[in-house]
mmCIF file of C-alpha atoms in Angstrom:
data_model
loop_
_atom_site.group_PDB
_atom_site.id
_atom_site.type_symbol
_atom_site.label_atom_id
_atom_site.label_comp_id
_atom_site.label_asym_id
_atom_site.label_seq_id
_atom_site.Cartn_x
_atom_site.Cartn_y
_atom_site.Cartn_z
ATOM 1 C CA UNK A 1 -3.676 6.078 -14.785
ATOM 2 C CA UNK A 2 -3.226 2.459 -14.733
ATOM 3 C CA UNK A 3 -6.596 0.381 -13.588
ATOM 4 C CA UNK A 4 -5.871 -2.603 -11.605
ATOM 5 C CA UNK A 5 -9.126 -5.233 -11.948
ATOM 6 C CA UNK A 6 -9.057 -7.977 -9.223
ATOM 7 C CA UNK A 7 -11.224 -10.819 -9.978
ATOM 8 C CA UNK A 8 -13.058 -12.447 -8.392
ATOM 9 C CA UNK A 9 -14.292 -10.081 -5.398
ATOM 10 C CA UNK A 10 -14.854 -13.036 -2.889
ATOM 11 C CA UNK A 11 -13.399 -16.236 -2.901
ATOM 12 C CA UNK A 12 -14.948 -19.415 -0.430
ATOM 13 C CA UNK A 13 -12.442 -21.568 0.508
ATOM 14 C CA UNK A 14 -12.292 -24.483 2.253
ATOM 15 C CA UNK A 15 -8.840 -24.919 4.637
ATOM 16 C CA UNK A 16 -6.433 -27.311 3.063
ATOM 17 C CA UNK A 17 -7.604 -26.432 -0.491
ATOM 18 C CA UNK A 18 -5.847 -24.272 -3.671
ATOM 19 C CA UNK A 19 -6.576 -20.591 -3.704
ATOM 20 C CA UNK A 20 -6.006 -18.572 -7.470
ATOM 21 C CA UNK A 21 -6.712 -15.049 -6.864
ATOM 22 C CA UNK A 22 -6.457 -12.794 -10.362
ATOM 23 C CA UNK A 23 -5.438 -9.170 -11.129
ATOM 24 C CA UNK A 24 -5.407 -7.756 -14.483
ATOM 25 C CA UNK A 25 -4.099 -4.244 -15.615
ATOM 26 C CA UNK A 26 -5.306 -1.718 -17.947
ATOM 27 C CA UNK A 27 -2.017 -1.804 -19.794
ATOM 28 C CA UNK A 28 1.699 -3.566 -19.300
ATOM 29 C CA UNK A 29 3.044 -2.987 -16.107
ATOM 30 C CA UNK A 30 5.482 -5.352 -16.710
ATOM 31 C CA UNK A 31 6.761 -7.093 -13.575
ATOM 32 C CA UNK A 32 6.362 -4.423 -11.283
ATOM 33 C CA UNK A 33 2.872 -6.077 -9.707
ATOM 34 C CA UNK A 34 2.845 -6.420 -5.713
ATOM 35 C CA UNK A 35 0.430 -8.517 -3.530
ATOM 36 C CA UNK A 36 -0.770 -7.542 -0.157
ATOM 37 C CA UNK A 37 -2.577 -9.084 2.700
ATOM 38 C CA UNK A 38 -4.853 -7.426 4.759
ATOM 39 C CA UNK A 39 -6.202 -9.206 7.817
ATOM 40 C CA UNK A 40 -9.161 -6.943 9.649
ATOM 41 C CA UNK A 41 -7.459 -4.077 12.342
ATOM 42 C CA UNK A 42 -4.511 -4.666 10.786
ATOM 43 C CA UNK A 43 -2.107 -2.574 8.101
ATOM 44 C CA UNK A 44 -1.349 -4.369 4.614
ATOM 45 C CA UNK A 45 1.553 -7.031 4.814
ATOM 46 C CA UNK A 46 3.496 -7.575 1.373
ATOM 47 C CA UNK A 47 3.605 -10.741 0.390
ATOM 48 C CA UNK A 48 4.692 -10.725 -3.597
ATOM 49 C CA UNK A 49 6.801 -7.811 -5.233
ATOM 50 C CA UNK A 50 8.216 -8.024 -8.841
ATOM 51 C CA UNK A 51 5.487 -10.231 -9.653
ATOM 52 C CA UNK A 52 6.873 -13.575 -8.343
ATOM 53 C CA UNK A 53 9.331 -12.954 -5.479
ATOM 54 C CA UNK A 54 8.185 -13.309 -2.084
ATOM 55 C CA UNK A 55 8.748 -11.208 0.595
ATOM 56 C CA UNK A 56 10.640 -12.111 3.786
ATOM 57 C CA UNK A 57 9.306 -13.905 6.114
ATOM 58 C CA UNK A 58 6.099 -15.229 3.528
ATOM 59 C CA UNK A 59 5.725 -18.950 3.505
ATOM 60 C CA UNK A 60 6.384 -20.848 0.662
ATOM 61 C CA UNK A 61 2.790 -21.614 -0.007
ATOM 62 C CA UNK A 62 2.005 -18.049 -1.276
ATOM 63 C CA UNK A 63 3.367 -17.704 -4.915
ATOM 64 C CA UNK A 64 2.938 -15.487 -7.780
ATOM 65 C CA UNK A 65 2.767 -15.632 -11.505
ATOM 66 C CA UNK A 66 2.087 -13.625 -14.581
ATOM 67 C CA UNK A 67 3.816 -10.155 -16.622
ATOM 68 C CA UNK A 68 2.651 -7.525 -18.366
ATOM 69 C CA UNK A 69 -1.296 -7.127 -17.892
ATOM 70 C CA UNK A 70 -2.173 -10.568 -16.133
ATOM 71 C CA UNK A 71 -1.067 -11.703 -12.835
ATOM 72 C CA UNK A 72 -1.866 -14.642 -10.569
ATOM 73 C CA UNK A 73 -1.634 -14.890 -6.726
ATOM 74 C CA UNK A 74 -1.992 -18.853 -5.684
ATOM 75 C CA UNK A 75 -2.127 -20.238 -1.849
ATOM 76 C CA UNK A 76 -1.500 -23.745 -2.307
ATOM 77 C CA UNK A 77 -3.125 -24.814 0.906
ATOM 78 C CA UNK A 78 -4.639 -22.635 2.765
ATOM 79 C CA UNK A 79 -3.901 -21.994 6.416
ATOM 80 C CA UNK A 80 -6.707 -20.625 8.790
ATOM 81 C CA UNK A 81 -4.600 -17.830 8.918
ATOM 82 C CA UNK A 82 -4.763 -16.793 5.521
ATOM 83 C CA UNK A 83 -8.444 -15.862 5.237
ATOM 84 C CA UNK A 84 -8.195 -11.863 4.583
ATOM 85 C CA UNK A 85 -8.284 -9.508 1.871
ATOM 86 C CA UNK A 86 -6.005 -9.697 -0.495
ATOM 87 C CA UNK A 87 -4.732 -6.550 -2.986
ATOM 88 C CA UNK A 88 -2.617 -6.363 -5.707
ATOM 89 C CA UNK A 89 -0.579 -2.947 -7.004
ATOM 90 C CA UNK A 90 1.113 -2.180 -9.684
ATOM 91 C CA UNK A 91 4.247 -0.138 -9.183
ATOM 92 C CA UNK A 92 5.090 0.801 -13.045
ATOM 93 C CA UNK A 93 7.397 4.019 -13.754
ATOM 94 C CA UNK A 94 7.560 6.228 -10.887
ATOM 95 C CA UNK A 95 3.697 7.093 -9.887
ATOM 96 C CA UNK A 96 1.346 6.642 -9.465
ATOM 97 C CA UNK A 97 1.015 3.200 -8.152
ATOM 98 C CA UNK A 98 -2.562 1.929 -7.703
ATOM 99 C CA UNK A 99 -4.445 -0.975 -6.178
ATOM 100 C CA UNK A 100 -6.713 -3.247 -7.129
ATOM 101 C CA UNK A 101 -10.377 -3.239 -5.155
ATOM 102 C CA UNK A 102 -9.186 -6.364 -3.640
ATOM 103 C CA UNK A 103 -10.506 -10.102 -3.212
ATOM 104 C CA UNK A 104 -11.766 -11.195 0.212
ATOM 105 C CA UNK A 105 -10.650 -14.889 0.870
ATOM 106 C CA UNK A 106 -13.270 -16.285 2.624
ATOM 107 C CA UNK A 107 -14.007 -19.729 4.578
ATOM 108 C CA UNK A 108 -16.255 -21.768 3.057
ATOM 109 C CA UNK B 1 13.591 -3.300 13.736
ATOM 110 C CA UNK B 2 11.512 -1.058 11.436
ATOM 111 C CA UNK B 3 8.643 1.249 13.044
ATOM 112 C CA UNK B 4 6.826 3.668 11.272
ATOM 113 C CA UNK B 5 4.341 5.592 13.647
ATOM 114 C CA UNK B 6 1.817 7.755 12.696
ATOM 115 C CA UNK B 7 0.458 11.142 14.288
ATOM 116 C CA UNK B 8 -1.878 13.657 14.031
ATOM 117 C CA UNK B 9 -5.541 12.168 12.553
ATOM 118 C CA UNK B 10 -8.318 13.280 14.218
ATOM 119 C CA UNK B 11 -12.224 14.690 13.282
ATOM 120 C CA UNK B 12 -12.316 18.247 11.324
ATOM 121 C CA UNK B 13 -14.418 20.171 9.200
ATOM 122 C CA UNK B 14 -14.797 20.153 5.632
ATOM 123 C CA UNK B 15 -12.357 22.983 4.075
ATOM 124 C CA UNK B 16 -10.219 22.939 6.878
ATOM 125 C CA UNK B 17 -6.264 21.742 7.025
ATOM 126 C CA UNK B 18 -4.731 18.560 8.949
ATOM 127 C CA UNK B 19 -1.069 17.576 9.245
ATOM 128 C CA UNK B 20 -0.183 14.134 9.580
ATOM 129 C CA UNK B 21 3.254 13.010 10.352
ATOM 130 C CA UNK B 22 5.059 9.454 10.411
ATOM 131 C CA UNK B 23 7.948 8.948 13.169
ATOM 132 C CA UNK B 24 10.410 6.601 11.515
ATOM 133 C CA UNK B 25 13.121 4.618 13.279
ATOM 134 C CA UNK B 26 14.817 1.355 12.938
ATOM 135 C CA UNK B 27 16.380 2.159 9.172
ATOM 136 C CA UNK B 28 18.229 5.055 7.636
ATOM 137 C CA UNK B 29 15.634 7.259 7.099
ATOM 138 C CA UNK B 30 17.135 9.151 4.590
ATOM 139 C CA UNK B 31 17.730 6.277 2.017
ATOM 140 C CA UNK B 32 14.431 5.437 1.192
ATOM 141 C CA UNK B 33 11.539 6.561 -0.544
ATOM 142 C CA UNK B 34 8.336 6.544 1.461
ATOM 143 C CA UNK B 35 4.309 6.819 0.563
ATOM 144 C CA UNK B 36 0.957 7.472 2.260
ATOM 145 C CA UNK B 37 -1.623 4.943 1.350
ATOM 146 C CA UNK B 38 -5.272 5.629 2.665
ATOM 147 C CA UNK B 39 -8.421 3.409 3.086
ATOM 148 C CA UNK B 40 -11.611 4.473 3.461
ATOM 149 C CA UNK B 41 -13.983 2.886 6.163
ATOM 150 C CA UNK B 42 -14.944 -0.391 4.512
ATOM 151 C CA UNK B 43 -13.079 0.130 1.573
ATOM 152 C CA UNK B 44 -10.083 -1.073 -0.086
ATOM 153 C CA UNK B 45 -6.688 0.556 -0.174
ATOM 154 C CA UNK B 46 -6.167 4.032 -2.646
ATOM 155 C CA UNK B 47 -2.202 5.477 -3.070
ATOM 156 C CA UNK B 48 -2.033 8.730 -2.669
ATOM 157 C CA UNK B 49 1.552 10.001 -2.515
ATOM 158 C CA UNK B 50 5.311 9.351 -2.808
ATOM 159 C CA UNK B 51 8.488 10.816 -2.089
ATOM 160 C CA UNK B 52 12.020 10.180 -2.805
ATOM 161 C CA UNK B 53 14.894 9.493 -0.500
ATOM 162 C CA UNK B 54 15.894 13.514 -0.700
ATOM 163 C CA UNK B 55 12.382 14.637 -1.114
ATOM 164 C CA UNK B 56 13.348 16.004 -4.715
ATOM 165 C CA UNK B 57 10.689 14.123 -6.186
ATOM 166 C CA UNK B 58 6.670 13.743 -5.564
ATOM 167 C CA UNK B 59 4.044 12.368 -7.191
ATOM 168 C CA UNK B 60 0.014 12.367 -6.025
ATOM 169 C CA UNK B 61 -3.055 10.383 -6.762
ATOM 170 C CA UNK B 62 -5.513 12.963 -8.835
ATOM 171 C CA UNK B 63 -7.857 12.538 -6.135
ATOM 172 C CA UNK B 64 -5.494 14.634 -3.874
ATOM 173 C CA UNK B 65 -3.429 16.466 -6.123
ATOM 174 C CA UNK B 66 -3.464 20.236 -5.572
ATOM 175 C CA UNK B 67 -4.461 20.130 -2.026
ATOM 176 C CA UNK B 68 -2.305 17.751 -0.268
ATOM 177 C CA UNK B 69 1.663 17.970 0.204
ATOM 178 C CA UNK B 70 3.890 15.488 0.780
ATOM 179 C CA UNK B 71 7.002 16.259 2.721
ATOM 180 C CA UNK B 72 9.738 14.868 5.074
ATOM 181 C CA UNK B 73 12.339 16.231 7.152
ATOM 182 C CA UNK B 74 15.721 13.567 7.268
ATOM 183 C CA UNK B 75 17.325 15.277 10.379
ATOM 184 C CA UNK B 76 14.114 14.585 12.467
ATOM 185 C CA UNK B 77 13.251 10.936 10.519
ATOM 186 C CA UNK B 78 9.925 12.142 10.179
ATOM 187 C CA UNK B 79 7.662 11.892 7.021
ATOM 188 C CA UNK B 80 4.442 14.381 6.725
ATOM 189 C CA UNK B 81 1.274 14.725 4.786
ATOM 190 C CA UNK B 82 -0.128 18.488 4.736
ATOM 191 C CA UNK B 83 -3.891 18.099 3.924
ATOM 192 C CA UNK B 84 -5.992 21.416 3.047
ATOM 193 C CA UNK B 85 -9.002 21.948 1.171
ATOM 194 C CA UNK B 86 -10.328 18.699 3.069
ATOM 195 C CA UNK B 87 -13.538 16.858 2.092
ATOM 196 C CA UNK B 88 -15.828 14.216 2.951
ATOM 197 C CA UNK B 89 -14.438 11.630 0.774
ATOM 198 C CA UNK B 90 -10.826 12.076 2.319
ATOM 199 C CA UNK B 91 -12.047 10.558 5.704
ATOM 200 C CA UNK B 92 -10.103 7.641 6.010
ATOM 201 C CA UNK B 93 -7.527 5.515 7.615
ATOM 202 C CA UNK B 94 -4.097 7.155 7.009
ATOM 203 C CA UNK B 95 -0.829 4.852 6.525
ATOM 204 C CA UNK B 96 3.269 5.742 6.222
ATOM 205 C CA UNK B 97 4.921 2.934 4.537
ATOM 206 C CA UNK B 98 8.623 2.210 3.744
ATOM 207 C CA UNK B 99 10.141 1.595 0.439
ATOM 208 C CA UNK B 100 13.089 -0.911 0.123
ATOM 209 C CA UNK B 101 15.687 -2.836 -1.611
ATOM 210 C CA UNK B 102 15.941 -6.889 -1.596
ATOM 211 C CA UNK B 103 19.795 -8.673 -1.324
ATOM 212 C CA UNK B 104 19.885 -8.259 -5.012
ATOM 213 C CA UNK B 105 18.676 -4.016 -5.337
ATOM 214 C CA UNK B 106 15.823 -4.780 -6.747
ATOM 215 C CA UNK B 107 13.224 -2.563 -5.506
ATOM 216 C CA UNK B 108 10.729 -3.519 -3.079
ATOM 217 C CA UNK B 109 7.434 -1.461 -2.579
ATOM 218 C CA UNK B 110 5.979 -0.487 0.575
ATOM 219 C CA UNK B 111 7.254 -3.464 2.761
ATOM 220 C CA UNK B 112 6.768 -1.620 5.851
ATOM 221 C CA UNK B 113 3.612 0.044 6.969
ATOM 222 C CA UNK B 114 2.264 1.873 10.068
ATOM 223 C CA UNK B 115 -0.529 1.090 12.411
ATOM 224 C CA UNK B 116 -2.602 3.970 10.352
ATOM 225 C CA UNK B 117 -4.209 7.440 11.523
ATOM 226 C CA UNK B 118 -8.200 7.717 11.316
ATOM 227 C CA UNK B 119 -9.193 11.182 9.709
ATOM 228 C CA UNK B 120 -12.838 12.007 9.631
ATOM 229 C CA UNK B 121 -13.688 14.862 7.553
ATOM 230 C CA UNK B 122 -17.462 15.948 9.577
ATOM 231 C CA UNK B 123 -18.890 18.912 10.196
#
């Protein structure tokens, strides 16, 4: 089984300001990395699939970077709306898929 | 548009057996692959089954394998989860979500989920 290692687990952040969020696999997953949101109550929301692509409907200020075993989440500028917990998944050959333990996103 | 509703979550005993199932509606049910994804209270997020388009393929997390069955019936646009042997450690929130394909085909995982189902495994 692939292990997905977020880093780091909690991230303060002031509004306005650069987020970097990390996620690192066990072995090459290639491009098939996703990134999820998860705002309290609420189910997951994708955000990034294939690494770098984002999903309809995400603003342009979520982006995503990296292949093989290193990946990269950014929020340029955070939004008050963007303070969650955010996953990543890897999605290499057909199962299984896992998650990383998340980063929470935090106002500082 | 896309809804995904879940069913069937509730409090039972350890060892017993719980069905979940996942109305779909909005897409073509029968074209895409679909998963359950649980969480744990206060936890993060833990995969713990897929199945294709036809149902002709499966896969499980080790943590369920052997006791939990993943199903779906196209004619009814329904997805299920058969859960037996269940413990403590399954209690958690229970959620369908919808595979996909972007403009270009390229695949697009679980861009679609349900509100969730709470199971709590108690005696």
């Amino acid at each position: 089984e692939i292990v997905m290692t977020q880093s780091p687990a909690t991230l303060s952040v002031s509004p306005g300001e650069r987020a970097t969020l990390s996620c690192r696999a066990s072995q090459s997953v290639s491009s098939n990395l996703a990134w999820y949101q998860q705002k309290p109550g609420q189910a997951p929301r994708l955000l990034i699939y294939g690494a770098s692509t984002r999903a309809t409907g995400i603003p342009a200020r979520f982006s995503g970077s990296g292949s093989g075993t290193e990946f990269t989440l950014t929020i340029s500028s955070l939004q008050s709306e963007d303070f969650a917990v955010y996953y990543c998944q890897q999605y290499n050959n057909w199962g299984p898929w896992t998650f990383g333990q998340g980063t929470k996103v935090e106002i500082k | 548009q896309v809804q995904l509703v879940e069913s069937g979550g509730g409090v039972v005993q350890p060892g017993r057996s719980l069905r979940l199932s996942c109305a779909a509606s909005g897409f073509t049910f029968s074209s895409y692959g679909m998963h359950w994804v649980r969480q744990a209270p206060g936890k993060g997020l833990e995969w713990v089954a897929v199945i294709s388009y036809d149902g002709s393929n499966k896969y499980y997390a080790d943590s369920v394998k052997g006791r939990f069955t993943i199903s779906r019936d196209n004619s009814k646009n329904t997805l299920y989860l058969q859960m037996n042997s269940l413990r403590a450690e399954d209690t958690a929130v229970y959620y369908c979500a919808k595979d996909s394909t972007d403009d270009y085909g390229d695949y697009v995982p679980l861009g679609y989920w349900g509100q969730g189902t709470l199971v709590t495994v108690s005696s």
